Amino acid sequence: MCFGKCARCIGYKLLILAFFCIVANILLYFPNGEKRFASEHRLSKYVGCLHGIIGGGILIFLPAAVFIGLEHENCCGCGGHENCGKSCAMLSSVLAALIGILGSGYCFIISALGLSHGPYCLSSIEENWVYPFTNSSGGYLLERDRWSECREPRNVVEWNLTLFSILLVFGGIELILCSIQVINGFLGGVCGVCCNREEVSASI
């Protein structure tokens, strides 16, 4: 069943993306490999949202596992009719895809907010721990000369920019893949029902 093979391909891609989302979110806790900022709670509030670990990671593993098993899943044959069983499995995958959409959407939105607000750092101008770029609405991303305003953690702007961008892109790709599976699962389910009706009609 081509719909099942497509779902399986999507599932493997989601597994890889979820793994990298979890890694990227963990790295956000250790700018430049230093632990003390996390223990002192001197990180961006968006790092603690766990959008890569939960949203782009754990909530993606579930639909990925479901999609990978779809090629050979038939819901116990659905009363002996293979196509009916496969249509049941494909339609159930739509629910799993919706969970993936919620998770990836959460990852995407929080990553965008993290980039827009900028890092939480020791400002060389205000001599205090603040969000120095929060009023720029992301404009600081194009003003590289302002990045030096963050004294600690060192290179935190580059660190956050890289990791939040990775999470933004991967979350977006996960969102697209899960949306594709919603369509794929619906079409696979409908086609399976139609094929089953033809089988029943032919057997009468």
mmCIF file of N, CA and C in Angstrom, residues 82-204:
data_model
loop_
_atom_site.group_PDB
_atom_site.id
_atom_site.type_symbol
_atom_site.label_atom_id
_atom_site.label_comp_id
_atom_site.label_asym_id
_atom_site.label_seq_id
_atom_site.Cartn_x
_atom_site.Cartn_y
_atom_site.Cartn_z
ATOM 1 N N GLU A 82 -8.698 -7.237 4.315
ATOM 2 C CA GLU A 82 -7.402 -6.582 4.523
ATOM 3 C C GLU A 82 -7.463 -5.085 4.263
ATOM 4 N N ASN A 83 -8.116 -4.694 3.150
ATOM 5 C CA ASN A 83 -8.171 -3.270 2.815
ATOM 6 C C ASN A 83 -8.927 -2.469 3.869
ATOM 7 N N CYS A 84 -9.971 -3.088 4.423
ATOM 8 C CA CYS A 84 -10.725 -2.409 5.483
ATOM 9 C C CYS A 84 -9.837 -2.179 6.696
ATOM 10 N N GLY A 85 -9.036 -3.214 7.035
ATOM 11 C CA GLY A 85 -8.133 -3.094 8.168
ATOM 12 C C GLY A 85 -7.092 -2.029 7.967
ATOM 13 N N LYS A 86 -6.543 -1.954 6.757
ATOM 14 C CA LYS A 86 -5.517 -0.954 6.477
ATOM 15 C C LYS A 86 -6.111 0.449 6.471
ATOM 16 N N SER A 87 -7.338 0.572 6.001
ATOM 17 C CA SER A 87 -7.976 1.893 6.020
ATOM 18 C C SER A 87 -8.202 2.346 7.459
ATOM 19 N N CYS A 88 -8.543 1.395 8.332
ATOM 20 C CA CYS A 88 -8.708 1.698 9.753
ATOM 21 C C CYS A 88 -7.397 2.213 10.339
ATOM 22 N N ALA A 89 -6.281 1.537 9.995
ATOM 23 C CA ALA A 89 -4.968 1.942 10.499
ATOM 24 C C ALA A 89 -4.574 3.315 9.966
ATOM 25 N N MET A 90 -4.835 3.573 8.692
ATOM 26 C CA MET A 90 -4.478 4.860 8.105
ATOM 27 C C MET A 90 -5.265 6.002 8.735
ATOM 28 N N LEU A 91 -6.557 5.772 8.975
ATOM 29 C CA LEU A 91 -7.375 6.809 9.594
ATOM 30 C C LEU A 91 -6.935 7.077 11.035
ATOM 31 N N SER A 92 -6.505 6.024 11.743
ATOM 32 C CA SER A 92 -6.028 6.215 13.116
ATOM 33 C C SER A 92 -4.729 7.010 13.136
ATOM 34 N N SER A 93 -3.967 6.929 12.044
ATOM 35 C CA SER A 93 -2.709 7.675 11.986
ATOM 36 C C SER A 93 -2.946 9.177 11.926
ATOM 37 N N VAL A 94 -4.141 9.568 11.492
ATOM 38 C CA VAL A 94 -4.474 10.996 11.441
ATOM 39 C C VAL A 94 -4.459 11.584 12.854
ATOM 40 N N LEU A 95 -4.967 10.811 13.818
ATOM 41 C CA LEU A 95 -4.965 11.277 15.215
ATOM 42 C C LEU A 95 -3.535 11.456 15.725
ATOM 43 N N ALA A 96 -2.671 10.487 15.385
ATOM 44 C CA ALA A 96 -1.269 10.578 15.782
ATOM 45 C C ALA A 96 -0.606 11.795 15.129
ATOM 46 N N ALA A 97 -0.964 12.053 13.877
ATOM 47 C CA ALA A 97 -0.397 13.201 13.165
ATOM 48 C C ALA A 97 -0.814 14.514 13.814
ATOM 49 N N LEU A 98 -2.046 14.567 14.319
ATOM 50 C CA LEU A 98 -2.520 15.776 14.983
ATOM 51 C C LEU A 98 -1.733 16.052 16.263
ATOM 52 N N ILE A 99 -1.361 14.980 16.977
ATOM 53 C CA ILE A 99 -0.511 15.132 18.162
ATOM 54 C C ILE A 99 0.841 15.704 17.742
ATOM 55 N N GLY A 100 1.364 15.189 16.624
ATOM 56 C CA GLY A 100 2.631 15.694 16.103
ATOM 57 C C GLY A 100 2.551 17.157 15.700
ATOM 58 N N ILE A 101 1.417 17.560 15.158
ATOM 59 C CA ILE A 101 1.220 18.958 14.764
ATOM 60 C C ILE A 101 1.232 19.862 15.993
ATOM 61 N N LEU A 102 0.595 19.415 17.063
ATOM 62 C CA LEU A 102 0.593 20.192 18.308
ATOM 63 C C LEU A 102 2.013 20.349 18.854
ATOM 64 N N GLY A 103 2.759 19.243 18.884
ATOM 65 C CA GLY A 103 4.118 19.279 19.406
ATOM 66 C C GLY A 103 5.049 20.138 18.569
ATOM 67 N N SER A 104 5.027 19.924 17.260
ATOM 68 C CA SER A 104 5.911 20.682 16.376
ATOM 69 C C SER A 104 5.507 22.151 16.321
ATOM 70 N N GLY A 105 4.193 22.413 16.399
ATOM 71 C CA GLY A 105 3.728 23.798 16.418
ATOM 72 C C GLY A 105 4.215 24.526 17.652
ATOM 73 N N TYR A 106 4.180 23.836 18.788
ATOM 74 C CA TYR A 106 4.686 24.405 20.045
ATOM 75 C C TYR A 106 6.175 24.717 19.928
ATOM 76 N N CYS A 107 6.924 23.774 19.367
ATOM 77 C CA CYS A 107 8.366 23.960 19.174
ATOM 78 C C CYS A 107 8.635 25.159 18.264
ATOM 79 N N PHE A 108 7.885 25.269 17.200
ATOM 80 C CA PHE A 108 8.066 26.346 16.230
ATOM 81 C C PHE A 108 7.776 27.709 16.851
ATOM 82 N N ILE A 109 6.654 27.811 17.566
ATOM 83 C CA ILE A 109 6.239 29.094 18.139
ATOM 84 C C ILE A 109 7.210 29.566 19.223
ATOM 85 N N ILE A 110 7.590 28.660 20.135
ATOM 86 C CA ILE A 110 8.504 29.051 21.215
ATOM 87 C C ILE A 110 9.878 29.433 20.652
ATOM 88 N N SER A 111 10.326 28.729 19.623
ATOM 89 C CA SER A 111 11.614 29.061 19.002
ATOM 90 C C SER A 111 11.565 30.457 18.388
ATOM 91 N N ALA A 112 10.448 30.773 17.743
ATOM 92 C CA ALA A 112 10.289 32.104 17.138
ATOM 93 C C ALA A 112 10.295 33.189 18.215
ATOM 94 N N LEU A 113 9.624 32.917 19.333
ATOM 95 C CA LEU A 113 9.610 33.883 20.439
ATOM 96 C C LEU A 113 10.994 34.044 21.054
ATOM 97 N N GLY A 114 11.721 32.925 21.173
ATOM 98 C CA GLY A 114 13.073 32.969 21.717
ATOM 99 C C GLY A 114 13.995 33.817 20.864
ATOM 100 N N LEU A 115 13.847 33.712 19.553
ATOM 101 C CA LEU A 115 14.660 34.512 18.636
ATOM 102 C C LEU A 115 14.246 35.979 18.688
ATOM 103 N N SER A 116 12.941 36.210 18.783
ATOM 104 C CA SER A 116 12.439 37.586 18.778
ATOM 105 C C SER A 116 12.860 38.353 20.029
ATOM 106 N N HIS A 117 12.767 37.724 21.195
ATOM 107 C CA HIS A 117 13.085 38.402 22.459
ATOM 108 C C HIS A 117 14.586 38.489 22.725
ATOM 109 N N GLY A 118 15.339 37.578 22.146
ATOM 110 C CA GLY A 118 16.779 37.600 22.372
ATOM 111 C C GLY A 118 17.171 36.949 23.691
ATOM 112 N N PRO A 119 18.458 36.837 23.954
ATOM 113 C CA PRO A 119 18.936 36.143 25.155
ATOM 114 C C PRO A 119 18.807 36.970 26.432
ATOM 115 N N TYR A 120 18.833 36.260 27.533
ATOM 116 C CA TYR A 120 18.897 36.881 28.861
ATOM 117 C C TYR A 120 20.368 36.901 29.247
ATOM 118 N N CYS A 121 20.916 38.090 29.467
ATOM 119 C CA CYS A 121 22.357 38.168 29.676
ATOM 120 C C CYS A 121 22.733 39.368 30.554
ATOM 121 N N LEU A 122 23.999 39.399 30.943
ATOM 122 C CA LEU A 122 24.541 40.523 31.698
ATOM 123 C C LEU A 122 24.871 41.627 30.708
ATOM 124 N N SER A 123 24.090 42.685 30.731
ATOM 125 C CA SER A 123 24.258 43.763 29.765
ATOM 126 C C SER A 123 25.414 44.675 30.156
ATOM 127 N N SER A 124 26.258 44.979 29.196
ATOM 128 C CA SER A 124 27.392 45.879 29.448
ATOM 129 C C SER A 124 26.929 47.323 29.557
ATOM 130 N N ILE A 125 25.695 47.593 29.108
ATOM 131 C CA ILE A 125 25.159 48.955 29.160
ATOM 132 C C ILE A 125 24.428 49.214 30.475
ATOM 133 N N GLU A 126 23.540 48.275 30.823
ATOM 134 C CA GLU A 126 22.750 48.448 32.047
ATOM 135 C C GLU A 126 23.422 47.855 33.276
ATOM 136 N N GLU A 127 24.508 47.104 33.075
ATOM 137 C CA GLU A 127 25.233 46.474 34.179
ATOM 138 C C GLU A 127 24.305 45.620 35.056
ATOM 139 N N ASN A 128 23.423 44.908 34.385
ATOM 140 C CA ASN A 128 22.467 44.056 35.098
ATOM 141 C C ASN A 128 22.021 42.929 34.164
ATOM 142 N N TRP A 129 21.415 41.884 34.751
ATOM 143 C CA TRP A 129 20.915 40.780 33.940
ATOM 144 C C TRP A 129 19.540 41.144 33.398
ATOM 145 N N VAL A 130 19.463 41.302 32.095
ATOM 146 C CA VAL A 130 18.225 41.743 31.440
ATOM 147 C C VAL A 130 18.097 41.076 30.065
ATOM 148 N N TYR A 131 16.991 41.398 29.398
ATOM 149 C CA TYR A 131 16.806 41.041 27.980
ATOM 150 C C TYR A 131 17.084 42.314 27.184
ATOM 151 N N PRO A 132 18.317 42.557 26.785
ATOM 152 C CA PRO A 132 18.664 43.835 26.163
ATOM 153 C C PRO A 132 18.029 44.085 24.789
ATOM 154 N N PHE A 133 17.556 43.010 24.133
ATOM 155 C CA PHE A 133 17.033 43.174 22.772
ATOM 156 C C PHE A 133 15.521 42.955 22.687
ATOM 157 N N THR A 134 14.864 42.882 23.841
ATOM 158 C CA THR A 134 13.446 42.514 23.843
ATOM 159 C C THR A 134 12.560 43.514 23.116
ATOM 160 N N ASN A 135 12.968 44.775 23.061
ATOM 161 C CA ASN A 135 12.151 45.798 22.396
ATOM 162 C C ASN A 135 12.478 45.960 20.913
ATOM 163 N N SER A 136 13.422 45.179 20.434
ATOM 164 C CA SER A 136 13.819 45.317 19.026
ATOM 165 C C SER A 136 12.973 44.465 18.090
ATOM 166 N N SER A 137 12.104 43.600 18.668
ATOM 167 C CA SER A 137 11.241 42.707 17.865
ATOM 168 C C SER A 137 12.037 41.887 16.855
ATOM 169 N N GLY A 138 13.193 41.430 17.281
ATOM 170 C CA GLY A 138 14.024 40.600 16.413
ATOM 171 C C GLY A 138 14.975 41.385 15.536
ATOM 172 N N GLY A 139 14.888 42.713 15.596
ATOM 173 C CA GLY A 139 15.756 43.539 14.754
ATOM 174 C C GLY A 139 17.228 43.397 15.091
ATOM 175 N N TYR A 140 17.519 43.012 16.331
ATOM 176 C CA TYR A 140 18.922 42.857 16.753
ATOM 177 C C TYR A 140 19.641 41.782 15.944
ATOM 178 N N LEU A 141 18.881 40.863 15.347
ATOM 179 C CA LEU A 141 19.487 39.786 14.568
ATOM 180 C C LEU A 141 20.263 40.324 13.366
ATOM 181 N N LEU A 142 19.868 41.488 12.898
ATOM 182 C CA LEU A 142 20.540 42.120 11.752
ATOM 183 C C LEU A 142 21.539 43.184 12.179
ATOM 184 N N GLU A 143 21.660 43.399 13.494
ATOM 185 C CA GLU A 143 22.581 44.418 14.022
ATOM 186 C C GLU A 143 23.689 43.727 14.810
ATOM 187 N N ARG A 144 24.575 43.096 14.095
ATOM 188 C CA ARG A 144 25.621 42.290 14.712
ATOM 189 C C ARG A 144 26.497 43.096 15.669
ATOM 190 N N ASP A 145 26.644 44.377 15.417
ATOM 191 C CA ASP A 145 27.505 45.196 16.270
ATOM 192 C C ASP A 145 26.927 45.359 17.678
ATOM 193 N N ARG A 146 25.645 45.070 17.850
ATOM 194 C CA ARG A 146 25.009 45.191 19.171
ATOM 195 C C ARG A 146 25.165 43.919 20.013
ATOM 196 N N TRP A 147 25.566 42.840 19.391
ATOM 197 C CA TRP A 147 25.640 41.567 20.102
ATOM 198 C C TRP A 147 26.623 41.611 21.264
ATOM 199 N N SER A 148 27.619 42.497 21.152
ATOM 200 C CA SER A 148 28.626 42.594 22.211
ATOM 201 C C SER A 148 28.056 43.216 23.492
ATOM 202 N N GLU A 149 26.822 43.698 23.446
ATOM 203 C CA GLU A 149 26.183 44.241 24.649
ATOM 204 C C GLU A 149 26.025 43.157 25.713
ATOM 205 N N CYS A 150 25.934 41.911 25.277
ATOM 206 C CA CYS A 150 25.828 40.798 26.220
ATOM 207 C C CYS A 150 27.230 40.386 26.669
ATOM 208 N N ARG A 151 27.555 40.680 27.912
ATOM 209 C CA ARG A 151 28.883 40.377 28.439
ATOM 210 C C ARG A 151 28.975 38.907 28.872
ATOM 211 N N GLU A 152 27.929 38.428 29.531
ATOM 212 C CA GLU A 152 27.859 37.036 29.962
ATOM 213 C C GLU A 152 26.442 36.509 29.719
ATOM 214 N N PRO A 153 26.338 35.245 29.354
ATOM 215 C CA PRO A 153 27.391 34.301 28.949
ATOM 216 C C PRO A 153 28.077 34.769 27.653
ATOM 217 N N ARG A 154 29.306 34.431 27.497
ATOM 218 C CA ARG A 154 30.062 34.821 26.311
ATOM 219 C C ARG A 154 29.441 34.210 25.058
ATOM 220 N N ASN A 155 29.325 35.042 24.013
ATOM 221 C CA ASN A 155 28.785 34.596 22.720
ATOM 222 C C ASN A 155 27.385 33.994 22.831
ATOM 223 N N VAL A 156 26.617 34.448 23.832
ATOM 224 C CA VAL A 156 25.293 33.874 24.036
ATOM 225 C C VAL A 156 24.331 34.205 22.889
ATOM 226 N N VAL A 157 24.537 35.340 22.241
ATOM 227 C CA VAL A 157 23.658 35.701 21.121
ATOM 228 C C VAL A 157 23.831 34.697 19.987
ATOM 229 N N GLU A 158 25.087 34.410 19.645
ATOM 230 C CA GLU A 158 25.356 33.435 18.588
ATOM 231 C C GLU A 158 24.861 32.047 18.977
ATOM 232 N N TRP A 159 25.063 31.702 20.257
ATOM 233 C CA TRP A 159 24.652 30.376 20.757
ATOM 234 C C TRP A 159 23.130 30.210 20.631
ATOM 235 N N ASN A 160 22.392 31.194 21.137
ATOM 236 C CA ASN A 160 20.934 31.133 21.079
ATOM 237 C C ASN A 160 20.415 31.215 19.646
ATOM 238 N N LEU A 161 21.035 32.082 18.862
ATOM 239 C CA LEU A 161 20.604 32.251 17.474
ATOM 240 C C LEU A 161 20.720 30.936 16.711
ATOM 241 N N THR A 162 21.842 30.258 16.873
ATOM 242 C CA THR A 162 22.065 28.995 16.164
ATOM 243 C C THR A 162 21.072 27.924 16.599
ATOM 244 N N LEU A 163 20.930 27.722 17.909
ATOM 245 C CA LEU A 163 20.099 26.625 18.412
ATOM 246 C C LEU A 163 18.604 26.898 18.263
ATOM 247 N N PHE A 164 18.182 28.131 18.526
ATOM 248 C CA PHE A 164 16.767 28.454 18.334
ATOM 249 C C PHE A 164 16.392 28.383 16.849
ATOM 250 N N SER A 165 17.336 28.748 15.972
ATOM 251 C CA SER A 165 17.080 28.661 14.529
ATOM 252 C C SER A 165 16.931 27.211 14.096
ATOM 253 N N ILE A 166 17.789 26.351 14.640
ATOM 254 C CA ILE A 166 17.685 24.917 14.336
ATOM 255 C C ILE A 166 16.327 24.384 14.777
ATOM 256 N N LEU A 167 15.919 24.744 15.983
ATOM 257 C CA LEU A 167 14.629 24.284 16.500
ATOM 258 C C LEU A 167 13.464 24.862 15.698
ATOM 259 N N LEU A 168 13.611 26.095 15.257
ATOM 260 C CA LEU A 168 12.570 26.726 14.440
ATOM 261 C C LEU A 168 12.408 25.992 13.114
ATOM 262 N N VAL A 169 13.526 25.729 12.453
ATOM 263 C CA VAL A 169 13.491 25.058 11.153
ATOM 264 C C VAL A 169 13.009 23.612 11.287
ATOM 265 N N PHE A 170 13.579 22.873 12.235
ATOM 266 C CA PHE A 170 13.189 21.473 12.408
ATOM 267 C C PHE A 170 11.739 21.349 12.864
ATOM 268 N N GLY A 171 11.302 22.269 13.751
ATOM 269 C CA GLY A 171 9.904 22.271 14.168
ATOM 270 C C GLY A 171 8.980 22.534 12.990
ATOM 271 N N GLY A 172 9.401 23.432 12.111
ATOM 272 C CA GLY A 172 8.611 23.733 10.918
ATOM 273 C C GLY A 172 8.523 22.542 9.981
ATOM 274 N N ILE A 173 9.648 21.841 9.804
ATOM 275 C CA ILE A 173 9.656 20.653 8.940
ATOM 276 C C ILE A 173 8.764 19.561 9.530
ATOM 277 N N GLU A 174 8.854 19.362 10.857
ATOM 278 C CA GLU A 174 7.996 18.377 11.526
ATOM 279 C C GLU A 174 6.524 18.723 11.324
ATOM 280 N N LEU A 175 6.207 19.998 11.432
ATOM 281 C CA LEU A 175 4.835 20.460 11.246
ATOM 282 C C LEU A 175 4.339 20.135 9.836
ATOM 283 N N ILE A 176 5.186 20.363 8.857
ATOM 284 C CA ILE A 176 4.829 20.082 7.461
ATOM 285 C C ILE A 176 4.637 18.584 7.248
ATOM 286 N N LEU A 177 5.569 17.776 7.775
ATOM 287 C CA LEU A 177 5.483 16.327 7.598
ATOM 288 C C LEU A 177 4.225 15.749 8.248
ATOM 289 N N CYS A 178 3.904 16.224 9.447
ATOM 290 C CA CYS A 178 2.696 15.736 10.130
ATOM 291 C C CYS A 178 1.441 16.180 9.391
ATOM 292 N N SER A 179 1.467 17.368 8.816
ATOM 293 C CA SER A 179 0.326 17.845 8.031
ATOM 294 C C SER A 179 0.152 16.994 6.776
ATOM 295 N N ILE A 180 1.274 16.620 6.164
ATOM 296 C CA ILE A 180 1.216 15.746 4.988
ATOM 297 C C ILE A 180 0.593 14.407 5.353
ATOM 298 N N GLN A 181 0.960 13.892 6.558
ATOM 299 C CA GLN A 181 0.419 12.604 6.986
ATOM 300 C C GLN A 181 -1.073 12.675 7.283
ATOM 301 N N VAL A 182 -1.556 13.833 7.721
ATOM 302 C CA VAL A 182 -3.003 13.991 7.911
ATOM 303 C C VAL A 182 -3.720 13.755 6.580
ATOM 304 N N ILE A 183 -3.201 14.360 5.516
ATOM 305 C CA ILE A 183 -3.782 14.193 4.182
ATOM 306 C C ILE A 183 -3.588 12.761 3.698
ATOM 307 N N ASN A 184 -2.353 12.248 3.870
ATOM 308 C CA ASN A 184 -2.025 10.894 3.437
ATOM 309 C C ASN A 184 -2.890 9.858 4.163
ATOM 310 N N GLY A 185 -3.045 10.026 5.472
ATOM 311 C CA GLY A 185 -3.840 9.090 6.256
ATOM 312 C C GLY A 185 -5.309 9.129 5.882
ATOM 313 N N PHE A 186 -5.822 10.337 5.641
ATOM 314 C CA PHE A 186 -7.224 10.472 5.258
ATOM 315 C C PHE A 186 -7.477 9.832 3.894
ATOM 316 N N LEU A 187 -6.602 10.125 2.929
ATOM 317 C CA LEU A 187 -6.758 9.552 1.594
ATOM 318 C C LEU A 187 -6.604 8.036 1.628
ATOM 319 N N GLY A 188 -5.616 7.551 2.414
ATOM 320 C CA GLY A 188 -5.410 6.110 2.529
ATOM 321 C C GLY A 188 -6.604 5.417 3.149
ATOM 322 N N GLY A 189 -7.205 6.061 4.147
ATOM 323 C CA GLY A 189 -8.381 5.484 4.785
ATOM 324 C C GLY A 189 -9.573 5.437 3.859
ATOM 325 N N VAL A 190 -9.796 6.536 3.134
ATOM 326 C CA VAL A 190 -10.932 6.599 2.207
ATOM 327 C C VAL A 190 -10.764 5.593 1.066
ATOM 328 N N CYS A 191 -9.560 5.516 0.511
ATOM 329 C CA CYS A 191 -9.303 4.571 -0.580
ATOM 330 C C CYS A 191 -9.488 3.132 -0.107
ATOM 331 N N GLY A 192 -9.059 2.861 1.126
ATOM 332 C CA GLY A 192 -9.209 1.510 1.670
ATOM 333 C C GLY A 192 -10.666 1.117 1.822
ATOM 334 N N VAL A 193 -11.490 2.073 2.259
ATOM 335 C CA VAL A 193 -12.924 1.807 2.400
ATOM 336 C C VAL A 193 -13.561 1.538 1.049
ATOM 337 N N CYS A 194 -13.161 2.327 0.043
ATOM 338 C CA CYS A 194 -13.710 2.142 -1.301
ATOM 339 C C CYS A 194 -13.326 0.779 -1.863
ATOM 340 N N CYS A 195 -12.046 0.388 -1.666
ATOM 341 C CA CYS A 195 -11.573 -0.916 -2.166
ATOM 342 C C CYS A 195 -12.302 -2.051 -1.462
ATOM 343 N N ASN A 196 -12.568 -1.862 -0.176
ATOM 344 C CA ASN A 196 -13.268 -2.908 0.586
ATOM 345 C C ASN A 196 -14.688 -3.086 0.076
ATOM 346 N N ARG A 197 -15.340 -1.981 -0.283
ATOM 347 C CA ARG A 197 -16.696 -2.071 -0.802
ATOM 348 C C ARG A 197 -16.716 -2.808 -2.136
ATOM 349 N N GLU A 198 -15.671 -2.564 -2.945
ATOM 350 C CA GLU A 198 -15.587 -3.268 -4.221
ATOM 351 C C GLU A 198 -15.394 -4.765 -4.017
ATOM 352 N N GLU A 199 -14.569 -5.120 -3.000
ATOM 353 C CA GLU A 199 -14.339 -6.539 -2.689
ATOM 354 C C GLU A 199 -15.634 -7.199 -2.237
ATOM 355 N N VAL A 200 -16.364 -6.500 -1.394
ATOM 356 C CA VAL A 200 -17.632 -7.055 -0.890
ATOM 357 C C VAL A 200 -18.624 -7.230 -2.016
ATOM 358 N N SER A 201 -18.710 -6.240 -2.911
ATOM 359 C CA SER A 201 -19.627 -6.320 -4.041
ATOM 360 C C SER A 201 -19.263 -7.457 -4.982
ATOM 361 N N ALA A 202 -17.961 -7.666 -5.181
ATOM 362 C CA ALA A 202 -17.497 -8.720 -6.088
ATOM 363 C C ALA A 202 -17.762 -10.112 -5.529
ATOM 364 N N SER A 203 -17.773 -10.206 -4.211
ATOM 365 C CA SER A 203 -17.949 -11.523 -3.572
ATOM 366 C C SER A 203 -19.403 -11.939 -3.467
ATOM 367 N N ILE A 204 -20.300 -10.965 -3.701
ATOM 368 C CA ILE A 204 -21.746 -11.294 -3.620
ATOM 369 C C ILE A 204 -22.222 -11.950 -4.911
#
